[in-house]
mmCIF file of C-alpha atoms in Angstrom:
data_model
loop_
_atom_site.group_PDB
_atom_site.id
_atom_site.type_symbol
_atom_site.label_atom_id
_atom_site.label_comp_id
_atom_site.label_asym_id
_atom_site.label_seq_id
_atom_site.Cartn_x
_atom_site.Cartn_y
_atom_site.Cartn_z
ATOM 1 C CA UNK A 1 -108.955 5.636 64.370
ATOM 2 C CA UNK A 2 -107.979 5.243 60.719
ATOM 3 C CA UNK A 3 -104.679 6.904 61.407
ATOM 4 C CA UNK A 4 -103.811 4.358 64.089
ATOM 5 C CA UNK A 5 -104.382 1.449 61.742
ATOM 6 C CA UNK A 6 -102.137 3.006 59.172
ATOM 7 C CA UNK A 7 -99.432 3.524 61.793
ATOM 8 C CA UNK A 8 -99.866 -0.080 63.019
ATOM 9 C CA UNK A 9 -99.578 -1.425 59.504
ATOM 10 C CA UNK A 10 -96.365 0.521 58.810
ATOM 11 C CA UNK A 11 -94.923 -0.527 62.157
ATOM 12 C CA UNK A 12 -95.796 -4.198 61.518
ATOM 13 C CA UNK A 13 -94.353 -4.054 58.016
ATOM 14 C CA UNK A 14 -91.202 -2.441 59.411
ATOM 15 C CA UNK A 15 -90.859 -5.155 62.075
ATOM 16 C CA UNK A 16 -91.308 -7.914 59.483
ATOM 17 C CA UNK A 17 -88.722 -6.255 57.209
ATOM 18 C CA UNK A 18 -86.234 -5.940 60.071
ATOM 19 C CA UNK A 19 -86.775 -9.595 60.988
ATOM 20 C CA UNK A 20 -86.114 -10.666 57.384
ATOM 21 C CA UNK A 21 -82.981 -8.503 57.158
ATOM 22 C CA UNK A 22 -81.669 -9.946 60.444
ATOM 23 C CA UNK A 23 -82.323 -13.510 59.220
ATOM 24 C CA UNK A 24 -80.621 -12.938 55.864
ATOM 25 C CA UNK A 25 -77.599 -11.217 57.419
ATOM 26 C CA UNK A 26 -77.229 -13.992 60.009
ATOM 27 C CA UNK A 27 -77.324 -16.584 57.241
ATOM 28 C CA UNK A 28 -74.782 -14.624 55.146
ATOM 29 C CA UNK A 29 -72.235 -14.488 57.975
ATOM 30 C CA UNK A 30 -72.209 -18.258 58.239
ATOM 31 C CA UNK A 31 -71.389 -20.529 61.120
ATOM 32 C CA UNK A 32 -68.295 -22.275 62.374
ATOM 33 C CA UNK A 33 -69.344 -25.384 60.463
ATOM 34 C CA UNK A 34 -70.125 -23.491 57.248
ATOM 35 C CA UNK A 35 -68.329 -20.103 57.176
ATOM 36 C CA UNK A 36 -68.676 -17.488 54.474
ATOM 37 C CA UNK A 37 -65.311 -17.108 52.637
ATOM 38 C CA UNK A 38 -64.197 -13.925 50.946
ATOM 39 C CA UNK A 39 -62.039 -13.603 47.846
ATOM 40 C CA UNK A 40 -59.334 -11.765 49.784
ATOM 41 C CA UNK A 41 -59.145 -14.680 52.258
ATOM 42 C CA UNK A 42 -58.749 -17.124 49.378
ATOM 43 C CA UNK A 43 -56.039 -15.040 47.730
ATOM 44 C CA UNK A 44 -54.059 -14.004 50.829
ATOM 45 C CA UNK A 45 -54.434 -16.830 53.333
ATOM 46 C CA UNK A 46 -55.828 -19.979 51.784
ATOM 47 C CA UNK A 47 -53.627 -19.969 48.654
ATOM 48 C CA UNK A 48 -50.504 -19.670 50.793
ATOM 49 C CA UNK A 49 -51.579 -22.619 52.934
ATOM 50 C CA UNK A 50 -52.345 -24.745 49.880
ATOM 51 C CA UNK A 51 -48.980 -23.914 48.291
ATOM 52 C CA UNK A 52 -47.159 -24.784 51.535
ATOM 53 C CA UNK A 53 -49.003 -28.121 51.712
ATOM 54 C CA UNK A 54 -48.158 -28.901 48.064
ATOM 55 C CA UNK A 55 -44.514 -27.977 48.660
ATOM 56 C CA UNK A 56 -44.383 -30.298 51.684
ATOM 57 C CA UNK A 57 -45.910 -33.171 49.692
ATOM 58 C CA UNK A 58 -43.441 -32.626 46.821
ATOM 59 C CA UNK A 59 -40.519 -32.573 49.243
ATOM 60 C CA UNK A 60 -41.723 -35.811 50.818
ATOM 61 C CA UNK A 61 -42.145 -37.424 47.376
ATOM 62 C CA UNK A 62 -38.645 -36.282 46.350
ATOM 63 C CA UNK A 63 -37.180 -37.830 49.502
ATOM 64 C CA UNK A 64 -38.913 -41.134 48.773
ATOM 65 C CA UNK A 65 -37.771 -41.102 45.135
ATOM 66 C CA UNK A 66 -34.229 -40.167 46.113
ATOM 67 C CA UNK A 67 -34.083 -43.051 48.588
ATOM 68 C CA UNK A 68 -35.370 -45.469 45.930
ATOM 69 C CA UNK A 69 -32.856 -44.142 43.396
ATOM 70 C CA UNK A 70 -30.023 -44.501 45.928
ATOM 71 C CA UNK A 71 -31.008 -48.139 46.432
ATOM 72 C CA UNK A 72 -30.982 -48.756 42.675
ATOM 73 C CA UNK A 73 -27.589 -47.070 42.310
ATOM 74 C CA UNK A 74 -26.172 -49.170 45.146
ATOM 75 C CA UNK A 75 -27.542 -52.323 43.517
ATOM 76 C CA UNK A 76 -26.065 -51.303 40.150
ATOM 77 C CA UNK A 77 -22.714 -50.506 41.763
ATOM 78 C CA UNK A 78 -22.672 -53.939 43.364
ATOM 79 C CA UNK A 79 -23.546 -55.435 39.982
ATOM 80 C CA UNK A 80 -20.715 -53.570 38.221
ATOM 81 C CA UNK A 81 -17.213 -54.332 39.463
ATOM 82 C CA UNK A 82 -13.947 -52.720 38.358
ATOM 83 C CA UNK A 83 -11.267 -55.346 37.732
ATOM 84 C CA UNK A 84 -7.713 -55.050 36.394
ATOM 85 C CA UNK A 85 -9.028 -56.333 33.043
ATOM 86 C CA UNK A 86 -11.843 -53.748 32.843
ATOM 87 C CA UNK A 87 -15.430 -53.397 33.969
ATOM 88 C CA UNK A 88 -17.513 -56.500 34.651
ATOM 89 C CA UNK A 89 -21.300 -56.430 34.531
ATOM 90 C CA UNK A 90 -23.562 -59.274 35.590
ATOM 91 C CA UNK A 91 -26.545 -57.556 34.003
ATOM 92 C CA UNK A 92 -26.775 -55.345 30.949
ATOM 93 C CA UNK A 93 -25.497 -51.797 31.379
ATOM 94 C CA UNK A 94 -25.863 -48.894 28.962
ATOM 95 C CA UNK A 95 -22.477 -47.794 27.606
ATOM 96 C CA UNK A 96 -22.282 -44.562 25.609
ATOM 97 C CA UNK A 97 -19.449 -44.163 23.107
ATOM 98 C CA UNK A 98 -18.269 -41.413 20.770
ATOM 99 C CA UNK A 99 -17.175 -41.819 17.156
ATOM 100 C CA UNK A 100 -13.839 -43.636 16.915
ATOM 101 C CA UNK A 101 -14.018 -45.051 20.442
ATOM 102 C CA UNK A 102 -13.592 -48.834 20.766
ATOM 103 C CA UNK A 103 -15.059 -51.238 23.285
ATOM 104 C CA UNK A 104 -12.964 -54.382 23.697
ATOM 105 C CA UNK A 105 -14.619 -57.319 25.444
ATOM 106 C CA UNK A 106 -13.326 -60.384 27.198
ATOM 107 C CA UNK A 107 -14.500 -63.872 26.224
ATOM 108 C CA UNK A 108 -18.218 -64.159 26.948
ATOM 109 C CA UNK A 109 -18.919 -60.421 26.822
ATOM 110 C CA UNK A 110 -22.278 -59.678 25.185
ATOM 111 C CA UNK A 111 -23.300 -56.449 23.464
ATOM 112 C CA UNK A 112 -26.394 -55.074 21.776
ATOM 113 C CA UNK A 113 -26.368 -51.944 19.603
ATOM 114 C CA UNK A 114 -29.250 -49.626 20.620
ATOM 115 C CA UNK A 115 -28.401 -46.171 19.182
ATOM 116 C CA UNK A 116 -26.094 -45.096 16.365
ATOM 117 C CA UNK A 117 -23.859 -47.270 14.199
ATOM 118 C CA UNK A 118 -20.853 -49.448 15.008
ATOM 119 C CA UNK A 119 -18.609 -52.002 13.338
ATOM 120 C CA UNK A 120 -16.855 -55.180 14.425
ATOM 121 C CA UNK A 121 -13.182 -55.016 15.440
ATOM 122 C CA UNK A 122 -11.206 -58.285 15.268
ATOM 123 C CA UNK A 123 -7.757 -59.386 14.244
ATOM 124 C CA UNK A 124 -8.936 -62.678 12.746
ATOM 125 C CA UNK A 125 -12.056 -64.623 11.859
ATOM 126 C CA UNK A 126 -14.609 -65.060 13.402
ATOM 127 C CA UNK A 127 -15.223 -61.603 14.777
ATOM 128 C CA UNK A 128 -18.433 -61.496 16.768
ATOM 129 C CA UNK A 129 -21.135 -64.147 16.995
ATOM 130 C CA UNK A 130 -24.605 -62.777 16.208
ATOM 131 C CA UNK A 131 -26.762 -64.733 18.651
ATOM 132 C CA UNK A 132 -29.969 -63.292 17.203
ATOM 133 C CA UNK A 133 -29.667 -64.911 13.789
ATOM 134 C CA UNK A 134 -26.794 -67.369 14.469
ATOM 135 C CA UNK A 135 -24.378 -65.728 12.059
ATOM 136 C CA UNK A 136 -20.803 -64.442 12.227
ATOM 137 C CA UNK A 137 -19.743 -60.807 11.974
ATOM 138 C CA UNK A 138 -16.166 -60.239 10.755
ATOM 139 C CA UNK A 139 -13.819 -57.245 11.028
ATOM 140 C CA UNK A 140 -15.270 -54.017 9.629
ATOM 141 C CA UNK A 141 -18.832 -55.328 9.210
ATOM 142 C CA UNK A 142 -21.617 -53.234 10.676
ATOM 143 C CA UNK A 143 -23.605 -54.321 13.724
ATOM 144 C CA UNK A 144 -27.384 -54.597 13.349
ATOM 145 C CA UNK A 145 -29.443 -52.716 15.905
ATOM 146 C CA UNK A 146 -31.121 -54.855 18.560
ATOM 147 C CA UNK A 147 -29.094 -57.976 17.680
ATOM 148 C CA UNK A 148 -27.240 -59.648 20.528
ATOM 149 C CA UNK A 149 -23.529 -60.271 19.839
ATOM 150 C CA UNK A 150 -21.041 -62.342 21.835
ATOM 151 C CA UNK A 151 -17.260 -62.193 21.908
ATOM 152 C CA UNK A 152 -16.024 -65.804 21.919
ATOM 153 C CA UNK A 153 -12.338 -65.130 21.280
ATOM 154 C CA UNK A 154 -9.995 -62.587 22.886
ATOM 155 C CA UNK A 155 -9.261 -59.243 21.203
ATOM 156 C CA UNK A 156 -12.745 -58.712 19.831
ATOM 157 C CA UNK A 157 -14.624 -55.476 20.061
ATOM 158 C CA UNK A 158 -16.857 -52.815 18.605
ATOM 159 C CA UNK A 159 -15.879 -49.436 17.147
ATOM 160 C CA UNK A 160 -18.339 -46.533 17.199
ATOM 161 C CA UNK A 161 -18.896 -45.180 13.674
ATOM 162 C CA UNK A 162 -21.522 -42.557 14.601
ATOM 163 C CA UNK A 163 -21.237 -39.447 16.768
ATOM 164 C CA UNK A 164 -23.094 -41.087 19.637
ATOM 165 C CA UNK A 165 -23.427 -44.828 20.075
ATOM 166 C CA UNK A 166 -25.275 -46.569 22.893
ATOM 167 C CA UNK A 167 -24.700 -50.232 23.625
ATOM 168 C CA UNK A 168 -26.117 -52.626 26.163
ATOM 169 C CA UNK A 169 -23.140 -54.530 27.556
ATOM 170 C CA UNK A 170 -22.916 -57.562 29.854
ATOM 171 C CA UNK A 171 -19.529 -58.943 30.815
ATOM 172 C CA UNK A 172 -15.973 -57.639 31.185
ATOM 173 C CA UNK A 173 -14.863 -54.903 28.800
ATOM 174 C CA UNK A 174 -12.555 -51.921 28.399
ATOM 175 C CA UNK A 175 -13.135 -48.663 26.526
ATOM 176 C CA UNK A 176 -10.336 -47.291 24.364
#
């Protein structure tokens, strides 16, 4: 009789152990709502899907940005007209010049030196009107950065005296 109890105890313990193992393995497999994910799945499948999704989002963003840029370019092209006298801008446009190059403006043309150095070009006095401090700039005098200048007489301009000069220009002008 003692042997049977020992056999029953081992059998019961074995059944309990098997039940626990089955429960743990069922929980480890996961469900459709909460699956167990392996490292190989993440590296081989999931990463590829994520990269494809990111690539699609970047392509979509580039298309949107390109469309917006095209609209801005069209607006700028409408704002900048080529005339027999030169280029006319209704708003300020960045003009890049090299050393020795001259920008000649029509009456009413406005310029602002942003990068580099430049000097006034005029055949007589006054040269350029400095609208920032209400002074006059004559031939050969250097422009001050971030000052707004206006050409009030014909044959007035600006000569680049640095390797690269950037001006904001509004009005009709020619580059020589």
